[in-house]
Amino acid sequence: MTLLERLVAFISLAGLTLVPVAGGTEAASPSLATLLARHAPILVLHPAERFGPVPVEGFLADSDLQRKTATGWEKVLGSLPAGGADLRLDQRLCRAIEGVAASPCYLAAEAKHGASPVVYGAPFRAKSRIDLQYWLWYPYNDYSPTVPPGDLWQVHEGDWEAVSVILDLQGKPLAAGYSQHSAGRRREWSKLRKKGVRPLVYVALGSHANYFAPGEQPRDPRVVDPLLIEIITAYGVKPVDHTGSGRIVRPRLVRVGARSPEWMAFAGTWGEDGFLHFPGNEPLASGAGPRGPAFHEQWRFPVKEALSWPRDSG
């Protein structure tokens, strides 16, 4: 028996395992599924935050599918379709026009489903990089620049937020991109707050934008509508998001694809019209609800979109 044969026999008897080595020099790269589970984010909510990331099924169960007509929005019968860019979901139990006062209604509706926190994950390989995307769903956005909220607020049903972890093809993390309003910001992996190899994400109160640290976060005009910043400032209020060290959430990872589960293929908006309120005025309609993950630039252009966001130096 050769030395190699005796070594193999010894390892087998000892209950050990030989690990295949690529090219005889370095270990094979982990699978995309392994990487996706390894780097799933840990969320840190603001102490005053009442909403958390939940499965979409509760919102779907409580919503009507609608299409806009000449006389307004009308209910569409049938199941959620693939496509349907002209449709929207409308949570039938609560009214976003009531603003932050409607938050208890949305909370109570979601609480009846008793679901635990989830994050929806999808990995992408693009040329020389890997993009691990993590999508978070909140049933309601109830942002106010002040804590506690005052008469200046912006709300909308449904809130999709995302985190991207960018790696090289060997699985080494290089950077992370956190969604913030209409775009996001990125930071080098070495400067990122982490728990082991899992990024820590500080979720802004109400808006659920993602930040790299706790504290008062000025709204960046590169990723936030400058007009909204001007309006907030005109009322003598700081245009900021608020993050803090409150409840820690380790959401369960659920793998998704462009058409799986079926709701991923829905191209319409997740929620009725949003509303913006200024002191002494009636709420103003302020855009539609968000579209699902597969209809965002981050999904359509993995790696490229996240790396185009402004760099956060830390």
CSV table of C-alpha atoms in Angstrom, one decimal:
chain,number,residue,atom,x,y,z
A,1,MET,CA,0.0,0.0,0.0
A,2,THR,CA,1.4,3.4,-1.0
A,3,LEU,CA,1.7,6.3,1.4
A,4,LEU,CA,-1.2,8.1,-0.3
A,5,GLU,CA,-3.4,5.0,0.0
A,6,ARG,CA,-2.6,4.6,3.7
A,7,LEU,CA,-3.3,8.3,4.3
A,8,VAL,CA,-6.7,7.9,2.6
A,9,ALA,CA,-7.5,4.8,4.7
A,10,PHE,CA,-6.5,6.6,7.9
A,11,ILE,CA,-8.8,9.6,7.1
A,12,SER,CA,-11.7,7.3,6.3
A,13,LEU,CA,-11.3,5.3,9.6
A,14,ALA,CA,-11.0,8.5,11.5
A,15,GLY,CA,-14.3,9.8,10.1
A,16,LEU,CA,-12.7,12.8,8.5
A,17,THR,CA,-13.4,14.2,5.0
A,18,LEU,CA,-11.1,15.1,2.2
A,19,VAL,CA,-11.9,18.6,0.8
A,20,PRO,CA,-11.5,18.9,-3.0
A,21,VAL,CA,-9.0,21.7,-3.9
A,22,ALA,CA,-9.3,23.5,-7.2
A,23,GLY,CA,-6.2,23.2,-9.3
A,24,GLY,CA,-4.5,21.6,-6.4
A,25,THR,CA,-3.7,25.0,-4.8
A,26,GLU,CA,-6.9,26.7,-3.5
A,27,ALA,CA,-10.3,25.7,-2.2
A,28,ALA,CA,-13.2,25.8,-4.6
A,29,SER,CA,-15.4,29.0,-4.4
A,30,PRO,CA,-18.5,28.6,-2.3
A,31,SER,CA,-21.8,28.2,-4.1
A,32,LEU,CA,-24.1,31.2,-4.6
A,33,ALA,CA,-26.6,29.7,-2.2
A,34,THR,CA,-23.9,29.4,0.4
A,35,LEU,CA,-22.8,33.0,-0.1
A,36,LEU,CA,-26.4,34.3,0.0
A,37,ALA,CA,-27.0,32.6,3.4
A,38,ARG,CA,-23.6,33.6,4.8
A,39,HIS,CA,-24.0,37.4,4.2
A,40,ALA,CA,-27.7,37.9,5.0
A,41,PRO,CA,-28.0,41.3,6.7
A,42,ILE,CA,-28.8,41.9,10.3
A,43,LEU,CA,-31.2,44.9,10.8
A,44,VAL,CA,-31.0,47.4,13.6
A,45,LEU,CA,-34.3,49.3,14.0
A,46,HIS,CA,-34.8,52.7,15.5
A,47,PRO,CA,-36.2,52.4,19.1
A,48,ALA,CA,-39.4,54.1,18.0
A,49,GLU,CA,-39.9,51.9,14.9
A,50,ARG,CA,-43.1,49.9,14.9
A,51,PHE,CA,-42.9,48.2,11.6
A,52,GLY,CA,-40.5,45.4,10.6
A,53,PRO,CA,-39.7,43.5,7.5
A,54,VAL,CA,-42.4,40.9,7.0
A,55,PRO,CA,-43.6,38.4,4.3
A,56,VAL,CA,-45.7,39.9,1.5
A,57,GLU,CA,-48.5,37.3,1.9
A,58,GLY,CA,-50.3,39.3,4.6
A,59,PHE,CA,-50.5,42.4,2.5
A,60,LEU,CA,-51.6,40.4,-0.6
A,61,ALA,CA,-54.4,38.8,1.4
A,62,ASP,CA,-55.6,42.2,2.6
A,63,SER,CA,-55.4,44.0,-0.8
A,64,ASP,CA,-57.6,44.5,-3.8
A,65,LEU,CA,-56.2,44.4,-7.3
A,66,GLN,CA,-57.2,47.6,-9.1
A,67,ARG,CA,-57.0,49.3,-12.5
A,68,LYS,CA,-57.4,53.1,-13.1
A,69,THR,CA,-60.3,54.1,-15.3
A,70,ALA,CA,-61.8,57.5,-16.4
A,71,THR,CA,-63.8,57.5,-13.2
A,72,GLY,CA,-61.2,56.3,-10.8
A,73,TRP,CA,-59.7,53.1,-9.5
A,74,GLU,CA,-61.8,50.0,-10.0
A,75,LYS,CA,-61.4,46.5,-8.6
A,76,VAL,CA,-60.1,43.8,-10.9
A,77,LEU,CA,-61.2,40.2,-10.3
A,78,GLY,CA,-58.9,37.3,-10.4
A,79,SER,CA,-55.5,36.4,-9.1
A,80,LEU,CA,-52.4,38.5,-9.2
A,81,PRO,CA,-51.1,38.4,-12.8
A,82,ALA,CA,-47.7,38.3,-14.3
A,83,GLY,CA,-47.1,41.7,-15.8
A,84,GLY,CA,-50.0,44.1,-15.2
A,85,ALA,CA,-47.9,47.3,-15.1
A,86,ASP,CA,-51.1,49.3,-15.2
A,87,LEU,CA,-52.5,47.7,-12.1
A,88,ARG,CA,-52.0,48.4,-8.4
A,89,LEU,CA,-52.6,46.7,-5.1
A,90,ASP,CA,-54.7,48.6,-2.5
A,91,GLN,CA,-54.7,47.5,1.1
A,92,ARG,CA,-58.5,47.6,1.6
A,93,LEU,CA,-58.5,47.8,5.5
A,94,CYS,CA,-56.6,51.1,5.9
A,95,ARG,CA,-56.3,54.6,4.2
A,96,ALA,CA,-52.9,56.1,3.5
A,97,ILE,CA,-54.5,59.6,3.3
A,98,GLU,CA,-54.8,59.6,7.1
A,99,GLY,CA,-51.0,59.7,7.2
A,100,VAL,CA,-49.1,58.8,10.4
A,101,ALA,CA,-52.5,58.4,12.1
A,102,ALA,CA,-53.1,55.4,9.9
A,103,SER,CA,-50.0,53.5,11.2
A,104,PRO,CA,-51.9,51.6,14.0
A,105,CYS,CA,-54.4,50.3,11.3
A,106,TYR,CA,-51.6,48.9,9.1
A,107,LEU,CA,-49.9,47.5,12.2
A,108,ALA,CA,-53.1,45.8,13.4
A,109,ALA,CA,-53.8,44.3,9.9
A,110,GLU,CA,-50.3,42.9,9.7
A,111,ALA,CA,-50.3,41.6,13.3
A,112,LYS,CA,-53.3,39.4,12.5
A,113,HIS,CA,-51.1,37.4,10.1
A,114,GLY,CA,-48.6,36.6,12.9
A,115,ALA,CA,-45.7,36.3,10.5
A,116,SER,CA,-42.0,36.4,11.5
A,117,PRO,CA,-39.5,38.7,9.8
A,118,VAL,CA,-38.1,37.6,6.4
A,119,VAL,CA,-35.6,38.9,3.8
A,120,TYR,CA,-36.0,37.9,0.2
A,121,GLY,CA,-32.6,37.0,-1.4
A,122,ALA,CA,-31.3,36.5,-4.9
A,123,PRO,CA,-27.7,36.1,-6.1
A,124,PHE,CA,-26.3,37.4,-9.4
A,125,ARG,CA,-23.0,36.7,-11.2
A,126,ALA,CA,-22.0,39.5,-13.6
A,127,LYS,CA,-18.6,39.3,-15.3
A,128,SER,CA,-16.0,39.6,-12.6
A,129,ARG,CA,-18.4,40.3,-9.6
A,130,ILE,CA,-21.2,38.7,-7.6
A,131,ASP,CA,-24.1,40.7,-6.3
A,132,LEU,CA,-26.0,39.2,-3.4
A,133,GLN,CA,-29.3,41.1,-3.2
A,134,TYR,CA,-31.5,41.1,-0.1
A,135,TRP,CA,-35.0,42.6,-0.5
A,136,LEU,CA,-37.1,43.8,2.5
A,137,TRP,CA,-40.8,44.4,2.5
A,138,TYR,CA,-42.6,46.8,4.9
A,139,PRO,CA,-46.4,47.2,4.7
A,140,TYR,CA,-46.4,51.0,5.4
A,141,ASN,CA,-44.0,53.9,5.2
A,142,ASP,CA,-44.8,56.6,7.7
A,143,TYR,CA,-42.0,59.1,7.5
A,144,SER,CA,-41.7,62.3,9.5
A,145,PRO,CA,-38.5,64.4,9.8
A,146,THR,CA,-39.3,64.8,13.5
A,147,VAL,CA,-39.4,62.4,16.4
A,148,PRO,CA,-42.1,62.0,17.5
A,149,PRO,CA,-43.8,62.8,14.2
A,150,GLY,CA,-45.4,66.2,13.7
A,151,ASP,CA,-47.7,67.8,11.1
A,152,LEU,CA,-45.1,67.4,8.3
A,153,TRP,CA,-45.1,63.8,7.0
A,154,GLN,CA,-44.8,61.7,3.9
A,155,VAL,CA,-46.5,58.3,3.7
A,156,HIS,CA,-47.3,55.5,1.3
A,157,GLU,CA,-48.5,51.9,1.3
A,158,GLY,CA,-45.8,49.3,0.7
A,159,ASP,CA,-42.1,49.8,1.0
A,160,TRP,CA,-39.5,47.8,-0.8
A,161,GLU,CA,-35.9,48.3,0.4
A,162,ALA,CA,-32.7,46.4,-0.5
A,163,VAL,CA,-29.1,45.6,0.4
A,164,SER,CA,-26.5,44.5,-2.0
A,165,VAL,CA,-23.3,42.7,-1.0
A,166,ILE,CA,-20.7,42.8,-3.8
A,167,LEU,CA,-18.1,40.1,-4.0
A,168,ASP,CA,-15.3,38.9,-6.3
A,169,LEU,CA,-15.8,35.6,-8.1
A,170,GLN,CA,-14.0,33.7,-5.3
A,171,GLY,CA,-16.6,34.9,-2.8
A,172,LYS,CA,-14.5,37.7,-1.1
A,173,PRO,CA,-16.7,40.6,0.0
A,174,LEU,CA,-15.7,43.9,-1.5
A,175,ALA,CA,-18.5,46.4,-0.8
A,176,ALA,CA,-22.1,46.8,0.2
A,177,GLY,CA,-24.8,49.0,-1.2
A,178,TYR,CA,-27.8,50.1,0.9
A,179,SER,CA,-31.0,51.5,-0.6
A,180,GLN,CA,-32.0,55.0,0.4
A,181,HIS,CA,-35.1,56.4,-1.2
A,182,SER,CA,-34.8,56.6,-5.0
A,183,ALA,CA,-31.2,55.2,-5.1
A,184,GLY,CA,-28.7,54.4,-2.3
A,185,ARG,CA,-25.1,54.6,-1.0
A,186,ARG,CA,-22.2,52.2,-0.9
A,187,ARG,CA,-19.4,51.5,1.4
A,188,GLU,CA,-16.2,49.4,1.3
A,189,TRP,CA,-16.5,46.1,3.1
A,190,SER,CA,-13.5,46.9,5.4
A,191,LYS,CA,-15.3,50.0,6.7
A,192,LEU,CA,-18.7,48.3,7.2
A,193,ARG,CA,-20.2,47.6,10.6
A,194,LYS,CA,-20.7,43.8,10.7
A,195,LYS,CA,-21.6,40.9,13.0
A,196,GLY,CA,-19.1,38.3,11.8
A,197,VAL,CA,-19.6,38.3,8.0
A,198,ARG,CA,-23.1,39.7,8.1
A,199,PRO,CA,-23.6,43.4,7.5
A,200,LEU,CA,-25.3,45.5,10.1
A,201,VAL,CA,-28.1,47.7,8.5
A,202,TYR,CA,-29.5,50.6,10.5
A,203,VAL,CA,-33.1,51.1,9.3
A,204,ALA,CA,-34.4,54.7,9.3
A,205,LEU,CA,-37.5,55.4,11.4
A,206,GLY,CA,-40.6,55.4,9.2
A,207,SER,CA,-38.9,55.7,5.8
A,208,HIS,CA,-37.0,52.4,6.2
A,209,ALA,CA,-34.1,53.7,4.2
A,210,ASN,CA,-30.9,51.8,5.1
A,211,TYR,CA,-27.8,53.4,6.6
A,212,PHE,CA,-24.4,52.3,7.8
A,213,ALA,CA,-24.6,53.7,11.4
A,214,PRO,CA,-27.0,55.0,14.0
A,215,GLY,CA,-27.7,58.7,14.3
A,216,GLU,CA,-29.2,61.6,12.5
A,217,GLN,CA,-28.8,61.0,8.8
A,218,PRO,CA,-29.0,64.1,6.5
A,219,ARG,CA,-31.1,63.4,3.4
A,220,ASP,CA,-28.7,63.4,0.4
A,221,PRO,CA,-30.0,65.4,-2.6
A,222,ARG,CA,-28.2,62.9,-4.9
A,223,VAL,CA,-30.6,60.2,-3.8
A,224,VAL,CA,-33.6,62.2,-2.5
A,225,ASP,CA,-35.8,64.6,-4.5
A,226,PRO,CA,-34.2,68.1,-3.8
A,227,LEU,CA,-37.7,69.7,-3.9
A,228,LEU,CA,-38.8,67.6,-0.9
A,229,ILE,CA,-35.6,68.6,1.0
A,230,GLU,CA,-36.4,72.3,0.2
A,231,ILE,CA,-40.0,71.9,1.4
A,232,ILE,CA,-38.9,70.3,4.7
A,233,THR,CA,-36.3,73.1,5.2
A,234,ALA,CA,-38.8,75.8,4.5
A,235,TYR,CA,-40.8,74.7,7.5
A,236,GLY,CA,-37.7,75.1,9.7
A,237,VAL,CA,-37.2,71.4,10.1
A,238,LYS,CA,-34.0,69.4,9.4
A,239,PRO,CA,-34.4,67.1,6.3
A,240,VAL,CA,-33.1,64.0,8.0
A,241,ASP,CA,-33.7,60.4,8.6
A,242,HIS,CA,-33.4,59.0,12.1
A,243,THR,CA,-31.5,55.7,12.8
A,244,GLY,CA,-30.8,54.3,16.3
A,245,SER,CA,-29.8,51.2,18.2
A,246,GLY,CA,-33.2,49.6,18.9
A,247,ARG,CA,-34.5,46.2,18.2
A,248,ILE,CA,-32.2,43.8,16.3
A,249,VAL,CA,-33.8,41.7,13.6
A,250,ARG,CA,-32.3,38.6,12.0
A,251,PRO,CA,-34.8,37.9,9.3
A,252,ARG,CA,-35.3,34.5,7.8
A,253,LEU,CA,-33.9,34.2,4.3
A,254,VAL,CA,-36.3,33.3,1.5
A,255,ARG,CA,-34.9,32.7,-2.0
A,256,VAL,CA,-36.7,34.4,-4.9
A,257,GLY,CA,-36.3,34.7,-8.7
A,258,ALA,CA,-37.7,36.9,-11.4
A,259,ARG,CA,-40.9,34.8,-11.6
A,260,SER,CA,-40.8,32.8,-8.4
A,261,PRO,CA,-42.8,33.1,-6.2
A,262,GLU,CA,-45.6,34.2,-8.6
A,263,TRP,CA,-45.9,37.6,-7.0
A,264,MET,CA,-42.4,38.4,-8.2
A,265,ALA,CA,-43.7,38.7,-11.8
A,266,PHE,CA,-46.3,41.3,-10.9
A,267,ALA,CA,-45.3,44.5,-12.6
A,268,GLY,CA,-47.8,46.8,-11.0
A,269,THR,CA,-47.4,49.0,-7.9
A,270,TRP,CA,-47.6,47.7,-4.3
A,271,GLY,CA,-50.0,50.2,-2.7
A,272,GLU,CA,-52.3,53.0,-3.3
A,273,ASP,CA,-51.2,56.6,-3.8
A,274,GLY,CA,-48.8,58.1,-1.3
A,275,PHE,CA,-49.5,61.4,0.4
A,276,LEU,CA,-47.5,64.4,1.5
A,277,HIS,CA,-48.8,66.7,4.3
A,278,PHE,CA,-47.7,70.2,5.3
A,279,PRO,CA,-48.9,72.0,8.4
A,280,GLY,CA,-52.3,73.7,7.9
A,281,ASN,CA,-52.9,72.0,4.5
A,282,GLU,CA,-54.8,69.0,3.2
A,283,PRO,CA,-52.7,65.9,2.3
A,284,LEU,CA,-51.5,66.0,-1.3
A,285,ALA,CA,-51.2,62.9,-3.5
A,286,SER,CA,-47.5,62.1,-3.8
A,287,GLY,CA,-46.8,59.3,-6.3
A,288,ALA,CA,-47.7,55.7,-6.5
A,289,GLY,CA,-46.6,52.8,-4.4
A,290,PRO,CA,-43.3,51.0,-5.2
A,291,ARG,CA,-42.9,48.2,-7.8
A,292,GLY,CA,-41.6,44.8,-6.8
A,293,PRO,CA,-37.9,43.8,-6.7
A,294,ALA,CA,-37.6,42.5,-10.3
A,295,PHE,CA,-38.7,45.9,-11.6
A,296,HIS,CA,-36.0,48.0,-10.0
A,297,GLU,CA,-32.7,49.1,-11.6
A,298,GLN,CA,-30.8,47.2,-8.9
A,299,TRP,CA,-32.3,43.9,-10.1
A,300,ARG,CA,-32.1,44.7,-13.8
A,301,PHE,CA,-28.5,45.8,-13.6
A,302,PRO,CA,-26.9,43.8,-10.7
A,303,VAL,CA,-23.5,45.0,-9.5
A,304,LYS,CA,-23.5,48.0,-11.9
A,305,GLU,CA,-26.4,49.8,-10.2
A,306,ALA,CA,-25.2,49.4,-6.6
A,307,LEU,CA,-21.6,50.4,-7.6
A,308,SER,CA,-23.0,53.6,-9.3
A,309,TRP,CA,-24.4,54.9,-6.0
A,310,PRO,CA,-22.5,57.6,-4.1
A,311,ARG,CA,-19.6,56.3,-2.0
A,312,ASP,CA,-19.9,56.6,1.8
A,313,SER,CA,-16.4,57.0,3.2
A,314,GLY,CA,-17.4,55.9,6.7
